[in-house]
Coordinates of C-alpha atoms in Angstrom, one line a residue:
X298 CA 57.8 35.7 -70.3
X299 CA 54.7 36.9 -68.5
X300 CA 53.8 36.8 -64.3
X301 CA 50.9 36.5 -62.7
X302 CA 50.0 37.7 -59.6
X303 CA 46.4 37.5 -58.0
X304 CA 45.6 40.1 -55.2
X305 CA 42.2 41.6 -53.6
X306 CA 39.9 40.7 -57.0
X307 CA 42.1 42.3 -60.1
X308 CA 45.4 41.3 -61.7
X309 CA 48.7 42.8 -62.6
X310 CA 50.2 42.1 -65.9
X311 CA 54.4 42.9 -65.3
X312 CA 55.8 42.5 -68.9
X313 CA 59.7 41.7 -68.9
X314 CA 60.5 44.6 -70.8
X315 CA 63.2 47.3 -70.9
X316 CA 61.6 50.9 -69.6
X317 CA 63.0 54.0 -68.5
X318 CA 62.9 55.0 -64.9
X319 CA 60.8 57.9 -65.5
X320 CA 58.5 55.9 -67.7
X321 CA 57.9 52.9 -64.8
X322 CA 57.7 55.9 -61.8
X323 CA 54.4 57.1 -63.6
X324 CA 52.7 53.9 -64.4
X325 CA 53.2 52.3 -61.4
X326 CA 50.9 55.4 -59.9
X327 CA 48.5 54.8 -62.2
X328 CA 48.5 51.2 -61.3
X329 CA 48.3 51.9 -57.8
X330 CA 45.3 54.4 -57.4
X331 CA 43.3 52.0 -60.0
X332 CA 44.1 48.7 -57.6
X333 CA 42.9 51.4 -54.8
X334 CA 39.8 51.7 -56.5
X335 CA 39.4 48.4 -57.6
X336 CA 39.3 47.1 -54.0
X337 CA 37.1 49.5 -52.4
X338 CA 34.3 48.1 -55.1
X339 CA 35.2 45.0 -54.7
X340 CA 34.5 45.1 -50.7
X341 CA 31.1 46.4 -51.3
X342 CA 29.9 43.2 -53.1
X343 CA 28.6 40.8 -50.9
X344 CA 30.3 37.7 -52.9
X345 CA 33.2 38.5 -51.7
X346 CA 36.0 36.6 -49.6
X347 CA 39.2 38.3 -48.4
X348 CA 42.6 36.4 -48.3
X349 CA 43.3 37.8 -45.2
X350 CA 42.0 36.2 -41.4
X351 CA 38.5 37.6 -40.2
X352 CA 40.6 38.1 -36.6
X353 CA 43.1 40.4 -38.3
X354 CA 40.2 42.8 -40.0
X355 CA 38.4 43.1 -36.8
X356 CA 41.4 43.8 -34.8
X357 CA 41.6 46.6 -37.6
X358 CA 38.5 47.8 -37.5
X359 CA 37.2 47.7 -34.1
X360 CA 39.3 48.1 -30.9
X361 CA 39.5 45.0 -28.7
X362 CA 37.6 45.2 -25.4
X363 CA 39.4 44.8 -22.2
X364 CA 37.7 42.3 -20.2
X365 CA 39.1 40.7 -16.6
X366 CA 39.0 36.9 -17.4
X367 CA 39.8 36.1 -13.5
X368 CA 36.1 35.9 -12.7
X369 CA 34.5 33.1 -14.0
X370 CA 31.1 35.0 -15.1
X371 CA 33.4 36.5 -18.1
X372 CA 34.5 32.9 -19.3
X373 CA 31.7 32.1 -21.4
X374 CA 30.5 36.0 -22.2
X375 CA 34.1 37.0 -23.6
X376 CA 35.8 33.5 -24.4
X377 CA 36.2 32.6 -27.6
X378 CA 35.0 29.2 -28.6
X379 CA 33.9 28.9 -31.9
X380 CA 37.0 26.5 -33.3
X381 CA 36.6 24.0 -30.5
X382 CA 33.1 23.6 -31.2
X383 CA 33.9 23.6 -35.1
X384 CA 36.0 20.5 -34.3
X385 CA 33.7 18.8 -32.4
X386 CA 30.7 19.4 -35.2
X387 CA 33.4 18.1 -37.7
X388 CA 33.8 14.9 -35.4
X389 CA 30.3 14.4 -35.5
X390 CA 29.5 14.8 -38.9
X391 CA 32.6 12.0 -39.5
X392 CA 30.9 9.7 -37.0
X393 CA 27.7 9.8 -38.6
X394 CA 28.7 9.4 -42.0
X395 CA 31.7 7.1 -41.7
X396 CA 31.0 5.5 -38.3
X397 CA 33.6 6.5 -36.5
X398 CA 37.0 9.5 -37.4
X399 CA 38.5 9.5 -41.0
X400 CA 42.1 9.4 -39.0
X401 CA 41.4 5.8 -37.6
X402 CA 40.2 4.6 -40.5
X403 CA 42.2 2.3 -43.1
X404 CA 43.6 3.3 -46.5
X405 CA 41.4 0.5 -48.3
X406 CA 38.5 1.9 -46.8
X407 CA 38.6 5.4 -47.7
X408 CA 40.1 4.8 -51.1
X409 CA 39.7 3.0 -54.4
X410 CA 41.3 2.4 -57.8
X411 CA 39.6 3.4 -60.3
X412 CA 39.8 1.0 -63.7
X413 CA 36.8 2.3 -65.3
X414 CA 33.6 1.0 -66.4
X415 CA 33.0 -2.8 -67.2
X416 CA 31.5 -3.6 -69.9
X417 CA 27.8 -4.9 -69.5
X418 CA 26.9 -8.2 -70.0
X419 CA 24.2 -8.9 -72.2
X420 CA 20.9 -9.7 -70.5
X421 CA 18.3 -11.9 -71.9
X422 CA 15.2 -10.8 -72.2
X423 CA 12.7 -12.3 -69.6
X424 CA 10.0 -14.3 -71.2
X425 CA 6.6 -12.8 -70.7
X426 CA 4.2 -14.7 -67.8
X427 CA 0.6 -15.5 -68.7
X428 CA -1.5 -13.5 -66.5
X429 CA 1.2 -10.8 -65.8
X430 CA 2.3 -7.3 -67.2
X431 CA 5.4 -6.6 -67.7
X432 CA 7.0 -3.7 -65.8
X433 CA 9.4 -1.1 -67.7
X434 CA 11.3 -0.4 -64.3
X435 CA 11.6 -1.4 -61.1
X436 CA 9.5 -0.1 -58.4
X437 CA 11.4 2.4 -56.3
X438 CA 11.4 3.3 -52.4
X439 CA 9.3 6.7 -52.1
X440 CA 10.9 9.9 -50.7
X441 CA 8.6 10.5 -48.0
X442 CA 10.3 6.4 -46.5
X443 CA 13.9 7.5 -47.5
X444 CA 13.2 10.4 -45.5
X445 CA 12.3 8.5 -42.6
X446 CA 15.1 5.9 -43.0
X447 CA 17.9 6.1 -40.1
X448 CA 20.9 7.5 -42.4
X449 CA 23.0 8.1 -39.1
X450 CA 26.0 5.0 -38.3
X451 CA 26.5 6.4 -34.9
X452 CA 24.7 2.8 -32.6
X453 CA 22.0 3.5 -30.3
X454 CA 23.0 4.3 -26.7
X455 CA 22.5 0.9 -24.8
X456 CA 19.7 0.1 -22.1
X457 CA 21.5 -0.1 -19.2
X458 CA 18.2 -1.0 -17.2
X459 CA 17.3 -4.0 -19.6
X460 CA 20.7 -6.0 -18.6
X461 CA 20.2 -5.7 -15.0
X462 CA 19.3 -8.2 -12.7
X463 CA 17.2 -7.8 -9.2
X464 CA 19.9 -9.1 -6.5
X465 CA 22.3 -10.1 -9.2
X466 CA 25.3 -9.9 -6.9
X467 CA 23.8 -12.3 -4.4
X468 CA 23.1 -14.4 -6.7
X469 CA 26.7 -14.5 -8.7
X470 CA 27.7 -15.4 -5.2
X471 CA 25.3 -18.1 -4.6
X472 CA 26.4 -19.6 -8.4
X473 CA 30.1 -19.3 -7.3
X474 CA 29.6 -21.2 -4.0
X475 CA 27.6 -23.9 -5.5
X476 CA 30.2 -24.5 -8.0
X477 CA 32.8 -25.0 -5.2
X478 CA 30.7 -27.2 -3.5
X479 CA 30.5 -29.4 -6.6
X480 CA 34.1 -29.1 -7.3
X481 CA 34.9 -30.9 -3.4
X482 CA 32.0 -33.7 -4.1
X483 CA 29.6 -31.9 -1.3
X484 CA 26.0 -32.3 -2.4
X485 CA 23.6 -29.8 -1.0
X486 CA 20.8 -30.2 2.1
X487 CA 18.5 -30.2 -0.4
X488 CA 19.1 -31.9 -3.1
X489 CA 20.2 -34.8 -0.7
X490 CA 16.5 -34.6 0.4
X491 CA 15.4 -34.8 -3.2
X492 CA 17.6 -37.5 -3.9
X493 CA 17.1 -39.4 -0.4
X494 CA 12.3 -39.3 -1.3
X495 CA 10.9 -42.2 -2.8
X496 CA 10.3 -41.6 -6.5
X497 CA 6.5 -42.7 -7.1
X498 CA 5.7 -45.0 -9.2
X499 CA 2.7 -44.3 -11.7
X500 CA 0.7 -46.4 -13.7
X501 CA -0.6 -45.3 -17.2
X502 CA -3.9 -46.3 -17.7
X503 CA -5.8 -46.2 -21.0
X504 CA -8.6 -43.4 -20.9
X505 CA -11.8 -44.7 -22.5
X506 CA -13.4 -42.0 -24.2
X507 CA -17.5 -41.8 -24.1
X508 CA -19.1 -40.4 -27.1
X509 CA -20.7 -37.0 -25.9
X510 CA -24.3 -38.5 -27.1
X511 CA -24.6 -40.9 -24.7
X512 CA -26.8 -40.4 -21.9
X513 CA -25.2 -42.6 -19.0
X514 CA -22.0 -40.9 -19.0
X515 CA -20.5 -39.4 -15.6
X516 CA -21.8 -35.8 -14.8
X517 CA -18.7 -34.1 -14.1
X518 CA -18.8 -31.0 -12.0
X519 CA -16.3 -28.1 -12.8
X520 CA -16.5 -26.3 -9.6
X521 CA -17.3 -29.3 -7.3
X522 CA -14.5 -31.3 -7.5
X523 CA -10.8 -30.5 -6.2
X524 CA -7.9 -31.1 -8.1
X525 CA -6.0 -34.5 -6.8
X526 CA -2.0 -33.9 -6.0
X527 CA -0.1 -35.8 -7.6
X528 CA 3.7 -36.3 -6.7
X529 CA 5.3 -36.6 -3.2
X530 CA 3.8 -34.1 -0.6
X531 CA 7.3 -33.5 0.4
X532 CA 8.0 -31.8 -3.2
X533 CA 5.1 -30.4 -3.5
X534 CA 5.0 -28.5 -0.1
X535 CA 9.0 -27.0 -0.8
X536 CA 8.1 -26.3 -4.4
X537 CA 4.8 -24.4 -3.5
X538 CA 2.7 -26.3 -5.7
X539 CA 0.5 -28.0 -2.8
X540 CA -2.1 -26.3 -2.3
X541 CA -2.8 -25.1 1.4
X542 CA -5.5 -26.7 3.4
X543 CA -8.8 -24.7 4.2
X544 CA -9.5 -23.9 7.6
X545 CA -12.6 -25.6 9.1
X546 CA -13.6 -22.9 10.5
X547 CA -14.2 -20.6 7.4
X548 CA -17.0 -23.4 6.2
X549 CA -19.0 -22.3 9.7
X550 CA -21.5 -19.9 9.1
X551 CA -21.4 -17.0 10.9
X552 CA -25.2 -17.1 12.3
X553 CA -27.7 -19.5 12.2
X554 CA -30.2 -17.5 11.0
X555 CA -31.7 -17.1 7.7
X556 CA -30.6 -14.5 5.1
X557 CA -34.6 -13.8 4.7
X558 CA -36.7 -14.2 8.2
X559 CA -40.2 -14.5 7.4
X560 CA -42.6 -12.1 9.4
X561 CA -45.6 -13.4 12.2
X562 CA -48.7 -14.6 10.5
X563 CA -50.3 -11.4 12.0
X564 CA -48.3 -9.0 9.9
X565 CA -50.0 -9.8 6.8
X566 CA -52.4 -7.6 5.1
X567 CA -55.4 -9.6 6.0
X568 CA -54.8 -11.4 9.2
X569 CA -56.4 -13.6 11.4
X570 CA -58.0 -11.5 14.9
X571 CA -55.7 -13.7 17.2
X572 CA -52.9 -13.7 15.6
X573 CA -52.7 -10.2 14.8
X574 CA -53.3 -9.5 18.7
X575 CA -50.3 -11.9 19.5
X576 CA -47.9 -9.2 17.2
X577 CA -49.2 -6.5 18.9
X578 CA -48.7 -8.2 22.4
X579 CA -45.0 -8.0 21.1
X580 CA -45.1 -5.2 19.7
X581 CA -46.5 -4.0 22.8
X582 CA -43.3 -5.7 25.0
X583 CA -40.8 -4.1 23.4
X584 CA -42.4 -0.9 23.8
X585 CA -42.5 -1.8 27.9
X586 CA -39.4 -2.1 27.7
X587 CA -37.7 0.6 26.3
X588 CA -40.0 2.5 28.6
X589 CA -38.7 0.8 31.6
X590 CA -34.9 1.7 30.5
X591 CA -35.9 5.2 30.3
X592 CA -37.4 4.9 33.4
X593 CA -34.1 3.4 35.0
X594 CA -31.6 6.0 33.3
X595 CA -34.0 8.7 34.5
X596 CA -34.1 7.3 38.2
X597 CA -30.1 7.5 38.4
X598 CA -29.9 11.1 37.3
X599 CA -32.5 12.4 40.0
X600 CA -30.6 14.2 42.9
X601 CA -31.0 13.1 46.2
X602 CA -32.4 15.6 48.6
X603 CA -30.0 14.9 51.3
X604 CA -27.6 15.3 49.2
X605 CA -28.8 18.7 48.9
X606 CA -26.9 21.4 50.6
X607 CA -29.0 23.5 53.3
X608 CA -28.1 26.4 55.3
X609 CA -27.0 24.1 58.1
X610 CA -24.4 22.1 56.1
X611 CA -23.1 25.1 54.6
X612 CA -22.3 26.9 58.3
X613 CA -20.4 23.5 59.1
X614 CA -18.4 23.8 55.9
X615 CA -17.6 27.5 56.7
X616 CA -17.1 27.1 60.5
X617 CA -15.1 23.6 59.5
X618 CA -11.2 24.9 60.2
X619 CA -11.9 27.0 63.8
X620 CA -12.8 23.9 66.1
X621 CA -8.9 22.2 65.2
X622 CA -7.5 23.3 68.8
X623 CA -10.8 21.1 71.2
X624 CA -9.6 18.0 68.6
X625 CA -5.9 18.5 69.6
X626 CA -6.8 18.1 73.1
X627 CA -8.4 15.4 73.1
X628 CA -5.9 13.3 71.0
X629 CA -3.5 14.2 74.1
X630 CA -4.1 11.7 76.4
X631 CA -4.7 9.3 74.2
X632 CA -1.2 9.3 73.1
X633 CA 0.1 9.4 76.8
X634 CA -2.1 5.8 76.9
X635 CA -0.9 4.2 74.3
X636 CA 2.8 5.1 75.5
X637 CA 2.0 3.5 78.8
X638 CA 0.7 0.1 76.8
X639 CA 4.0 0.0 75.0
X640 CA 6.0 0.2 78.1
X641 CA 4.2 -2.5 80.2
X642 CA 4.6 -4.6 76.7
X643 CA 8.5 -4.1 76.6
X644 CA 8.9 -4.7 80.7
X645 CA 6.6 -7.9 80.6
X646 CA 9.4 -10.5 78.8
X647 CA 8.7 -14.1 78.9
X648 CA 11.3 -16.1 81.2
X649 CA 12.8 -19.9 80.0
X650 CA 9.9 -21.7 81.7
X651 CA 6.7 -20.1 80.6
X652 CA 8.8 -20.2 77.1
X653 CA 9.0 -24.2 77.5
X654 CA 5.5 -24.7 78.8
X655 CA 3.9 -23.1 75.5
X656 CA 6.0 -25.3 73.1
X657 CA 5.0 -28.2 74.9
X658 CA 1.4 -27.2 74.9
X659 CA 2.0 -26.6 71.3
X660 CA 3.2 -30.0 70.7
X661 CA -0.2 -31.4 72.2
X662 CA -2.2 -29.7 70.0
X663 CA -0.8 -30.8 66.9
X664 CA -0.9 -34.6 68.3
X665 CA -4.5 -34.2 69.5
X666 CA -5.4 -32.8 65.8
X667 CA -3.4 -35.7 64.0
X668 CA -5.3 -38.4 66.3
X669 CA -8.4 -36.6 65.6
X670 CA -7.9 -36.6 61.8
X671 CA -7.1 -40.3 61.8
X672 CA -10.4 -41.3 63.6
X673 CA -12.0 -39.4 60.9
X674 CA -10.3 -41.2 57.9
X675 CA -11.2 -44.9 59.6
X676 CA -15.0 -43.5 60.0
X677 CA -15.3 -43.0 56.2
X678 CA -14.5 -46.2 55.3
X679 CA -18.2 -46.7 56.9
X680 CA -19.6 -43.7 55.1
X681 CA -18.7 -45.1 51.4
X682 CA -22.4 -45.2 50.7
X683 CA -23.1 -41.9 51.4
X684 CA -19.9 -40.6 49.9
X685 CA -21.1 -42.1 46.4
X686 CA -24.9 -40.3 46.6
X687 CA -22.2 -37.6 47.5
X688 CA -20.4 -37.2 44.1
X689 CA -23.3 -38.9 42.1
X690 CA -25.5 -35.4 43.0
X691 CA -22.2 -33.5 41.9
X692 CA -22.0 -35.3 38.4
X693 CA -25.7 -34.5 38.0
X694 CA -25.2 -31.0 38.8
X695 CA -22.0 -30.4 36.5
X696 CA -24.3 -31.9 33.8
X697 CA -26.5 -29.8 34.2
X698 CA -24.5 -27.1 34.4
X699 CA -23.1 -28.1 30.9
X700 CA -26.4 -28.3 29.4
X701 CA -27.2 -24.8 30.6
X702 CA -24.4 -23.4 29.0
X703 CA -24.2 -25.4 25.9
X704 CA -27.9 -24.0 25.6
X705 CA -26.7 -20.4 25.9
X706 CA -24.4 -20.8 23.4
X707 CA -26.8 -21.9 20.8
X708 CA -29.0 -19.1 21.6
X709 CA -25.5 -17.0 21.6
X710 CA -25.7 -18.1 18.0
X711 CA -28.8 -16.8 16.5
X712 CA -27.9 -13.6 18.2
X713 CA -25.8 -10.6 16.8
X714 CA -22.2 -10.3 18.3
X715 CA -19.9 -7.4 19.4
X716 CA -18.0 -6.8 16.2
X717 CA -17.0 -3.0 16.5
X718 CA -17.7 -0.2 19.3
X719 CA -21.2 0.2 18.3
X720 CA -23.7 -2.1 19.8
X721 CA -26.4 -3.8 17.7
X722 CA -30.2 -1.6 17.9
X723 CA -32.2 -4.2 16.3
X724 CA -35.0 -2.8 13.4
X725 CA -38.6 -1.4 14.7
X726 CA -41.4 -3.7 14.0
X727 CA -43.1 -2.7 10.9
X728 CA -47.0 -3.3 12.6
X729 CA -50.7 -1.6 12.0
X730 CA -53.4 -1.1 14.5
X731 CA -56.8 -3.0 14.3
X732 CA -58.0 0.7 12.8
X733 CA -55.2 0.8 9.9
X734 CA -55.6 -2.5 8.3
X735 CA -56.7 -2.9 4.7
X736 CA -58.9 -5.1 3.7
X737 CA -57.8 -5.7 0.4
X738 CA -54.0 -5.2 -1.7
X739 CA -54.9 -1.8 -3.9
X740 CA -55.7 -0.3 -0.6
X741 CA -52.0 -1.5 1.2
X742 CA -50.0 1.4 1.8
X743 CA -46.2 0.3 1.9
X744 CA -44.5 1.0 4.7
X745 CA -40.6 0.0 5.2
X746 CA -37.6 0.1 3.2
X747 CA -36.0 -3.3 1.4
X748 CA -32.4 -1.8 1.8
X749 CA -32.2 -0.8 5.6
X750 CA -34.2 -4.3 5.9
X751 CA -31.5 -6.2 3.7
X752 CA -28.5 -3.8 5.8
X753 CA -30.0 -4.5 9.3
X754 CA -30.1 -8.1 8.5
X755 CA -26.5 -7.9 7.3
X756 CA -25.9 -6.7 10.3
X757 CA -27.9 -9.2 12.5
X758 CA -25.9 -12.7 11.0
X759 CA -22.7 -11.1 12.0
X760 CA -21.4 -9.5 8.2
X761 CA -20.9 -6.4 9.2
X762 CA -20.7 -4.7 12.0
X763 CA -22.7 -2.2 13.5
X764 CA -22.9 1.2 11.8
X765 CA -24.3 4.9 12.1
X766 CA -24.5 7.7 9.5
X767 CA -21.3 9.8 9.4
X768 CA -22.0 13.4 11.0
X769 CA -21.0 16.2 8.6
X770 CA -19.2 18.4 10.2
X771 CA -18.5 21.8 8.4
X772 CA -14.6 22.7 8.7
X773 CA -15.1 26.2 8.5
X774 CA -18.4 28.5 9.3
X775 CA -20.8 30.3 6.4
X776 CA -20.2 33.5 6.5
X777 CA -23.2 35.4 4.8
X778 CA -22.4 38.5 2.3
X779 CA -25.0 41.0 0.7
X780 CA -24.6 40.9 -2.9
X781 CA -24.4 44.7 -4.7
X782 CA -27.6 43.8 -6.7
X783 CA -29.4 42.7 -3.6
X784 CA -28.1 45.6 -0.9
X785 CA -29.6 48.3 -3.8
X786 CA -32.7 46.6 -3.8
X787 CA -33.4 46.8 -0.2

């Protein structure tokens, strides 16, 4: 009978036999320093796997480190993790291959019985198609799409964003309430509305069709024509599908003037004498004028000369607080007068009598100017004539009145209104002297520009408003530096 016993890489063969002691002493020597040996060659190999734990030959051969695992800056450097996170890479790998942990799983689906092959049925051969070759195998999937093929069972995180709802919980809460409603028999404002509106009652009518050749047909105009509403304008306005009414004032024009204002005869490039003479009497107007403004700004900033100081004015100014004790003086008695006024005032009271005589007189008064008042009223009864020229001239002047300013307000109309801070400065006439005319088109020189003409005319018909040219205004100053190259130079 023969044991045997695997250790470190090499066997022992222990033979059931009868030995002396003295013989089984020395081989068991020699047994032992060639199992030494055996191992230490063994251990050199890089092949080899010990029986024994990794944990217990490092304790071994290097000395564990003493580390103070109260602070938490030593729980990841000197912890040792390396099972947990073999468990939870074993979990994984189950999930993706099984879809889910072998543990949950059933017995059927893990295992099968095995009866062996069945046998084949035999196939009939397919009968060959005209026009067609017949394949030896199927065609297979390449490797480069099995590579790309999702081999993972683990599902795809859900889109939590693609199942929510804007104001869902509202409007849970509206469904909910609407359902209780119908559950007591209440019907809701508005559908009672619905329900209450006439339906309207249409009648189909045939449409004739008109061959496209045929020229009497109806022109019909795609962007002249509006769209009729049909339905009742009750549903229509709370669905939002009538369509909201223009404001008459958007179809007014802005300005009555043209988009392109043709010049005075006399601009042209070969005008007539007098008319060219009437666009420089113009010209010549506006000219005056902005001369006269200057004239009139310049007038208001001239200092007056008495306004101007002079060595007497500026001795009164200096000498102004020492005369204060001649004015104090004189405002003495004139307080002891008025003291006096206020005492004779307060002694003079009005007795019972002189009280009684000014009420009555009072009363006369008003009875003289109610008498008086009356006569007046009875002699306008004989002054109806008069009274009717009267308020005839009054009509005529409040209609005249009315013309005057319904005629300011059409020429209000042709001119350029206050649409921002900036007022309107209307272009410089584009004009030549008697001198500078040309008496012929290859000698015209063109004077102008079509887009300030165009943008000033813009302007004019109330467009846009008023503009200038934006300043620049640098945010922080040049400073000026002498290159190298340059400073050797000079």
């Amino acid at each position: 009978m023969h044991l045997h016993v695997q250790s470190c890489g090499c066997r022992f063969y222990i033979e059931g036999s009868l030995l002396t002691k003295k013989k089984r002493f020395f081989s068991q020597s020699t047994n032992m320093a060639a199992a030494r040996r055996l191992k230490r060659v063994v251990a050199s190999q890089p092949g080899f796997v010990s029986l024994k734990s990794s944990h217990t030959s490092d304790t071994v051969s290097t000395r564990r480190k003493r580390v103070n695992k109260n602070k938490k800056k030593n729980w990841n450097k000197h912890s040792d993790i390396n099972d947990v996170e073999g468990f939870l890479e074993d979990v994984r790998l189950q999930e993706r291959t099984t879809g889910g942990l072998l543990s949950e799983k059933s017995d059927e689906s893990l295992f099968f019985l095995d009866v062996g092959q069945p046998n084949k049925a035999e196939q009939k051969a397919p009968e060959p198609v005209e026009g067609k070759k017949r394949k030896g195998k199927q065609s297979r999937p390449l490797r480069i799409d099995l590579i790309l093929q999702h081999d993972s069972l683990v599902s795809p995180p859900k889109d939590v964003l693609a199942y929510q709802q804007p104001n869902a919980k509202k409007l849970r809460r509206i469904a909910q309430k609407a359902e209780q409603l119908a559950a007591k028999g209440v019907v809701p404002r508005r559908q009672k509305r619905l329900q209450n509106t006439q339906p309207v009652v249409r009648t189909a009518k045939k449409a004739v069709t008109e061959a496209n050749n045929n020229p009497d047909r109806g022109y019909y105009d795609l962007w002249g024509q509006e769209t009729k509403e049909s339905g009742n304008s009750w549903y229509l306005q709370q669905t939002g599908k009538k369509l909201v009414k223009r404001p008459e004032k958007l179809n007014e024009k802005p300005s009555v003037l043209p988009a392109v204002e043709v010049i005075a005869p006399g601009g042209s490039y070969n005008p007539d004498f007098f008319s060219h003479q009437a666009l420089l009497q113009k010209a010549h107007e506006v000219e005056v004028k902005k001369q006269k403004e200057e004239d009139k700004i310049e007038k208001k900033l001239v200092v007056n000369k008495e306004d101007t100081a002079t060595e007497e004015t500026i001795f009164r100014e200096q000498v102004e607080g020492l005369v204060e004790e001649e004015n104090e003086e004189e405002t003495a008695p004139n307080e002891e007068e008025e003291d006096q006024t206020g005492a004779i005032a307060l002694a003079g009271k009005k007795t019972e009598r002189q009280r009684k005589k000014e009420k009555a007189e009072k009363i006369k008064d008003q009875q003289r100017l109610a008498g008086r008042r009356q006569t007046e009223h009875r002699q306008q009864l004989f002054q109806l004539r008069s009274i009717k020229t009267s308020i005839k001239q009054q009509e005529q002047k409040t209609k005249a009145k009315q013309k005057l300013r319904k005629a300011k307000q059409e020429a209000q109309k042709a001119q350029p209104r206050r649409l921002g801070r900036l007022k309107f400065q209307p272009q410089d006439m584009e004009i030549q002297l008697s001198d500078e005319l040309a008496g012929s088109l290859r000698q015209l020189k063109p004077e102008g520009s079509v887009l300030k003409d165009r943008f000033k005319s813009l302007q004019k018909r109330n467009l846009i408003e008023p503009r200038e040219r934006a300043k620049f205004k640098r945010r922080h100053k040049l400073k000026y530096v002498e290159k190298r190259a340059f400073r050797e130079i000079t």
